[in-house]
Short mmCIF file of C-alpha atoms in Angstrom, two decimals:
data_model
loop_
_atom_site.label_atom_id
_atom_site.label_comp_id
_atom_site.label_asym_id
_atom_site.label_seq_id
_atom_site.Cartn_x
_atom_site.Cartn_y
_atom_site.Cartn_z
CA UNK T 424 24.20 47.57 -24.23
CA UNK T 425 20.80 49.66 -25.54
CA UNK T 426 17.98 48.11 -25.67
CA UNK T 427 17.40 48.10 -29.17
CA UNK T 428 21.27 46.06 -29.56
CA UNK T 429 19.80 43.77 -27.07
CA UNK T 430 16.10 43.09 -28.72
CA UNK T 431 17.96 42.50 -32.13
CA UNK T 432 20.65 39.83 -29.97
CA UNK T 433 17.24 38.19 -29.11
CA UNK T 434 15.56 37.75 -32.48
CA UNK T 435 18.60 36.71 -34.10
CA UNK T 436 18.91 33.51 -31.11
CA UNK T 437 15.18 32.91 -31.89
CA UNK T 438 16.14 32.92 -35.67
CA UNK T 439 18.46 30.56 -35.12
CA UNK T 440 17.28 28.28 -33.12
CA UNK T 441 14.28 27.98 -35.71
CA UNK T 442 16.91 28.03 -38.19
CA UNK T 443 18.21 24.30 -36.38
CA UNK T 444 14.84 22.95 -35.38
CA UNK T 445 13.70 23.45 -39.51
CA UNK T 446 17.23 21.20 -40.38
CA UNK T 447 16.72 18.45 -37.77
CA UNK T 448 14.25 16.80 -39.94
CA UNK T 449 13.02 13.00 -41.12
CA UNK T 450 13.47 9.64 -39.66
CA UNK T 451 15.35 8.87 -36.53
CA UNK T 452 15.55 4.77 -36.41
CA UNK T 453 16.58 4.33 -32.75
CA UNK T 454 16.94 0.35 -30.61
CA UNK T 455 16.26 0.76 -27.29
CA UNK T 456 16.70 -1.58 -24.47
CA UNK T 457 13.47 -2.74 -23.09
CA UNK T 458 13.79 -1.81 -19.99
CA UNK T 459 15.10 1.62 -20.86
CA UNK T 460 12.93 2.82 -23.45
CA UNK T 461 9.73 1.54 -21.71
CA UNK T 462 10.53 3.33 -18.01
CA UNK T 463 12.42 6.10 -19.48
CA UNK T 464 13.09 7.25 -22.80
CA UNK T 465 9.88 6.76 -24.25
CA UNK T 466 8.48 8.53 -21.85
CA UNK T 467 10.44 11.87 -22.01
CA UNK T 468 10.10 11.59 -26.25
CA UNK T 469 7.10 14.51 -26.44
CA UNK T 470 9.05 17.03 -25.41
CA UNK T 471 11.59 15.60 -27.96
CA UNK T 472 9.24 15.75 -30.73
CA UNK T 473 7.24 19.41 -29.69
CA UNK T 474 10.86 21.21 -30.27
CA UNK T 475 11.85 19.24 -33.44
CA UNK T 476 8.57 18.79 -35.45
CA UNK T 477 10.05 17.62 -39.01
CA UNK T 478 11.73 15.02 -36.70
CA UNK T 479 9.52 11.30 -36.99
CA UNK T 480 11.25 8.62 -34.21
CA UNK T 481 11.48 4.64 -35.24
CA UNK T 482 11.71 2.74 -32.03
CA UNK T 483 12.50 -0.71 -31.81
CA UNK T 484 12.64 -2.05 -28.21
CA UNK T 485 15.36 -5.27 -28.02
CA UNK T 486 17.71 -6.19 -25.46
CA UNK T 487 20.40 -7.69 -28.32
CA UNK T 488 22.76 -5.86 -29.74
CA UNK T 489 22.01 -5.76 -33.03
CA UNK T 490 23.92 -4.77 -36.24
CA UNK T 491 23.52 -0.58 -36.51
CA UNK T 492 24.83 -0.51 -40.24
CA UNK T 493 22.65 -4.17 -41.51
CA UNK T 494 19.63 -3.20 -39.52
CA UNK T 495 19.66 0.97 -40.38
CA UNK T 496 19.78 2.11 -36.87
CA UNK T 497 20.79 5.48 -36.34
CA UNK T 498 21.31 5.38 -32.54
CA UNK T 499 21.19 2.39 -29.92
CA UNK T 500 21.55 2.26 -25.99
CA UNK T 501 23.33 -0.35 -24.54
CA UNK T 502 24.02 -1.60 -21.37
CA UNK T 503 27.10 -3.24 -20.28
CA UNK T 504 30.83 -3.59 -21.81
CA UNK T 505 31.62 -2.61 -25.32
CA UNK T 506 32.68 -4.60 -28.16
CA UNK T 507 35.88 -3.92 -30.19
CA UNK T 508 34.47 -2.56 -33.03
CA UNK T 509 33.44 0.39 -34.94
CA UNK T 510 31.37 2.13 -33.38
CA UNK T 511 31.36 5.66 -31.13
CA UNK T 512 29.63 5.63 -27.72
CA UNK T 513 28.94 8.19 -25.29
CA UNK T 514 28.71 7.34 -21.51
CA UNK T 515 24.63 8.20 -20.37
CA UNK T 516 25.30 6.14 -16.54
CA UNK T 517 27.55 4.61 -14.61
CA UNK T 518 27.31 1.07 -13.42
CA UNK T 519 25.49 2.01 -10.86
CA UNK T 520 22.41 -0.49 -8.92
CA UNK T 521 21.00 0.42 -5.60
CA UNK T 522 18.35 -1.77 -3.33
CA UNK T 523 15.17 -0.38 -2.65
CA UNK T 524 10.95 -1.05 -1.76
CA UNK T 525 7.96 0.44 -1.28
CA UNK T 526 7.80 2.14 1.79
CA UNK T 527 4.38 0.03 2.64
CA UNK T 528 6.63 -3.00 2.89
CA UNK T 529 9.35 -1.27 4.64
CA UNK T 530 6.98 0.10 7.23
CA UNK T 531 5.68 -3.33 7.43
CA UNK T 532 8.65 -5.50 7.22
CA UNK T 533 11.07 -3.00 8.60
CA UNK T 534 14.34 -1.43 7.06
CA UNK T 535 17.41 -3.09 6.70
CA UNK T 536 20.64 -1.42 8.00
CA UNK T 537 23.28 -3.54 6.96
CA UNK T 538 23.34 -6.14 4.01
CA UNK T 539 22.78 -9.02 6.18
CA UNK T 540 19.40 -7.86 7.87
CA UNK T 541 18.50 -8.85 3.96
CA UNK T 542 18.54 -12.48 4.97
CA UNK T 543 15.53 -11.54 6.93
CA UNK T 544 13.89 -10.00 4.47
CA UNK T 545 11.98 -10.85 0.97
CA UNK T 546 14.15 -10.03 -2.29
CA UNK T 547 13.15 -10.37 -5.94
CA UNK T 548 15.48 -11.94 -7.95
CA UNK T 549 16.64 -11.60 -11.63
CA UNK T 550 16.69 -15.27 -12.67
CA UNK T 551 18.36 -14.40 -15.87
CA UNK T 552 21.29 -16.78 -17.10
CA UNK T 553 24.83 -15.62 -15.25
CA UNK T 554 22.47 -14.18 -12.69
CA UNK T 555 23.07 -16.15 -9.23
CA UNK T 556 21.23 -14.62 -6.48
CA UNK T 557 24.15 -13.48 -4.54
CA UNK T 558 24.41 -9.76 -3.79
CA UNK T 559 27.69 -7.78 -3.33
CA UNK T 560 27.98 -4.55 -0.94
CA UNK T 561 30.76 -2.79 -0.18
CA UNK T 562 31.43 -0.53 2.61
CA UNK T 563 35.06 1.38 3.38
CA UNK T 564 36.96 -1.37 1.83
CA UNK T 565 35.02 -4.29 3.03
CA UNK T 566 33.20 -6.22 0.37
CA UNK T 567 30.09 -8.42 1.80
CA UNK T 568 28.85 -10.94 -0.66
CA UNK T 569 25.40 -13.12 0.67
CA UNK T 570 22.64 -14.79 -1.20
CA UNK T 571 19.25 -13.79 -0.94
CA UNK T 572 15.83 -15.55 -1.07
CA UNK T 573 12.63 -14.52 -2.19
CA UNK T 574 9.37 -15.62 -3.13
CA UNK T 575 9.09 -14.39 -6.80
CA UNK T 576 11.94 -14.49 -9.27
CA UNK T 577 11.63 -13.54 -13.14
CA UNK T 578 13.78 -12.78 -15.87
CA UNK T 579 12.35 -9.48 -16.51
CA UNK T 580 13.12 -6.41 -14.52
CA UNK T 581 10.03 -4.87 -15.55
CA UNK T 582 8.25 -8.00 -13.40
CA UNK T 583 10.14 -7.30 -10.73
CA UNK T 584 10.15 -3.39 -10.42
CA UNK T 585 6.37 -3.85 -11.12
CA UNK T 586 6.43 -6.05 -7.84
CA UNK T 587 8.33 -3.71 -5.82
CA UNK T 588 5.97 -1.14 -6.43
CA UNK T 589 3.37 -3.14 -5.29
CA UNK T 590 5.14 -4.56 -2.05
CA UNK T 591 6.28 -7.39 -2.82
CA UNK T 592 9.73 -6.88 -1.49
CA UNK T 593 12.93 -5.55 -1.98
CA UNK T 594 14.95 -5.40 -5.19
CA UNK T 595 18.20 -4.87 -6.34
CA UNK T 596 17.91 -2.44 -9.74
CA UNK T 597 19.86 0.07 -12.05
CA UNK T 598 19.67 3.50 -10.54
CA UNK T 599 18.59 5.41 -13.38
CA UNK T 600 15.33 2.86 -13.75
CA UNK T 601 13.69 3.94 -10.03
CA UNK T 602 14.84 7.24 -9.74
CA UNK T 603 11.55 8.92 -10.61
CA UNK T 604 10.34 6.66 -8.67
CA UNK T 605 11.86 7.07 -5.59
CA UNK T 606 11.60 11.48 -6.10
CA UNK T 607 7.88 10.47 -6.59
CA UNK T 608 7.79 8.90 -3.00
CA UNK T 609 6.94 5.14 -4.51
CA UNK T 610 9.56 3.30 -3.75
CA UNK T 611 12.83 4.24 -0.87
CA UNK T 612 16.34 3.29 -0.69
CA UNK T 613 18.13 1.47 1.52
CA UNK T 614 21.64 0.57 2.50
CA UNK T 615 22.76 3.76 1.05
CA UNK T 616 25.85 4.06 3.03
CA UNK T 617 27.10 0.86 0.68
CA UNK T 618 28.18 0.18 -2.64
CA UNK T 619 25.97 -2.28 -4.42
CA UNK T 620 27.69 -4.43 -6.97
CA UNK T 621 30.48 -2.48 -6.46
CA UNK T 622 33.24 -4.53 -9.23
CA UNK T 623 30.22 -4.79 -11.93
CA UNK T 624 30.65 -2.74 -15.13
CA UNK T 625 27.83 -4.94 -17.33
CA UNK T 626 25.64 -1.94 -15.77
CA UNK T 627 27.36 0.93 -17.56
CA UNK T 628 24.71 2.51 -20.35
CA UNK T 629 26.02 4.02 -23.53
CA UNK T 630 24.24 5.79 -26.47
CA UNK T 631 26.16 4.38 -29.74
CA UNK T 632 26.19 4.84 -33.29
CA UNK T 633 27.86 3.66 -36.18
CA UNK T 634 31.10 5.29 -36.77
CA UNK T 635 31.26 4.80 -40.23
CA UNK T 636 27.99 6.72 -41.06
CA UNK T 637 29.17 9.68 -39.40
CA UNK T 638 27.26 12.22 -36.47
CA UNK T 639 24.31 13.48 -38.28
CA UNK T 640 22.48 16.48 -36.76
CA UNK T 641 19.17 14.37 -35.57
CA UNK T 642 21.55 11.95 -34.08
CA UNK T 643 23.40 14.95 -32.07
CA UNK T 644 20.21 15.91 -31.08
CA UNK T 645 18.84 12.45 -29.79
CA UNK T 646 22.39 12.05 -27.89
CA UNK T 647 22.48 14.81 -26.33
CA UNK T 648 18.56 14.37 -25.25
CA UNK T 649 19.79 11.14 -23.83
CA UNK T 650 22.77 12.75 -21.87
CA UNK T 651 20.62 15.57 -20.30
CA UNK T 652 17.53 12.80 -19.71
CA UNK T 653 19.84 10.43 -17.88
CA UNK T 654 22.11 13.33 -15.95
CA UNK T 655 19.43 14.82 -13.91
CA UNK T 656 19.63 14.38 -10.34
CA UNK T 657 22.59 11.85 -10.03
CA UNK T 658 22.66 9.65 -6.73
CA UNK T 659 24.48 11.09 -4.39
CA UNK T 660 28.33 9.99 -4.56
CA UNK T 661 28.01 8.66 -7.68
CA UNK T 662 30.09 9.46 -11.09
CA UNK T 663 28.48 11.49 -13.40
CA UNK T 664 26.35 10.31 -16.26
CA UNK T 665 26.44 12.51 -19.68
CA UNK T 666 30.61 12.21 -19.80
CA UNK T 667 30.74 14.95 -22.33
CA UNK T 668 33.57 12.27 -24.27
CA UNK T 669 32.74 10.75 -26.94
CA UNK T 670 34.39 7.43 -27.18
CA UNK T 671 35.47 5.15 -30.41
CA UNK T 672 34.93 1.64 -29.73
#
């Protein structure tokens, strides 16, 4: 190929790609889980909004699962099983939770090497309803079930991953919320050689959108934003987020 062939190859892929950023334009009306949008998506949006420039985002923060078509939402993440109902969803992370502290309090406290050195140990507990505070770990068939103590409970993860951080103890929490976190060198896994909450699928996290209003092109670009933001560096072992499928509900 001459160079000339090659330079014009170039400008035409930079004409294009202009060509798609001018067309993704207006409002994007996304509801975010709390939890989610605060330690994650919101986070990552700039570099969403530098390549698309006509784009504007709406973000509502609310752990319900509200109505997409009544309340105008273009795209919502949720967490957990998904309803019968209209509606397409694409996977962005396995059920996957992991335990993990600060290393202060593990060099303090110690590290745990199998589930039941926990009982020794201080754990923050979700005190939400349906909640108990009974952790499951599995390990080459075996399942281990045994409930933990702590001194500080709350129904808010963001209380409790804010505690961890600060050495409070140990805490039981969706991998894709702690694993900047951990890369950073703030907080370190343990009991990696089991599977926590291994029969759980309310941790599965979807991008969804209303089937009957069809796959705009802003909402194929926010999904697929979502997919790449949650697929980088997967746990070890673990499925991969950003199934390429989309799914009808």
């Amino acid at each position: 190929m001459s160079a000339l062939k090659l330079s014009a190859d170039l400008n035409n892929a930079k004409s294009e790609a202009r060509s798609f950023q001018q067309r993704v334009k207006g409002i994007l009306r996304v509801a975010l889980r709390v939890s989610t949008g605060t330690t994650i998506i919101v986070p990552a949006l700039p570099a969403l909004l530098e390549q698309y420039p006509d784009l504007d985002v709406d973000v509502t923060l609310t752990d319900d699962r509200l109505d997409l078509v009544a309340n105008n939402i273009d795209v919502a993440v949720w967490m957990g099983q998904l309803p019968d109902s209209e509606i397409v969803a694409r996977r962005l992370s396995p059920a996957q939770r992991i335990v993990c502290a600060s290393p202060g309090y593990l060099d303090r406290h110690g590290r745990p090497q199998t589930p039941s050195d926990l009982l020794q140990h201080s754990c923050l507990l979700f005190s939400a309803p349906g909640y108990p505070n009974k952790w499951q770990f599995e390990r080459d068939g075996v399942l281990e079930e045994l409930e933990v103590a702590g001194r500080l409970r709350s129904g808010n993860v963001l209380v409790l991953l804010s505690a961890a951080l600060s050495g409070v103890g140990l805490i039981m929490v969706h991998e894709w919320m702690v694993r900047r976190r951990i890369a950073m060198g703030q907080l370190e896994r343990v009991l990696d050689r089991y599977s926590v909450s291994p029969n759980s699928l309310d941790a599965e996290l979807h991008a969804v959108y209303a089937s009957s209003r069809g796959m705009s092109l802003k909402v194929r670009v926010f999904v697929d934003f979502l997919v790449h933001l949650f697929a980088s560096s997967p746990v070890s072992g673990a499925p991969g987020a950003g199934d390429a499928n989309l799914r009808k509900a």
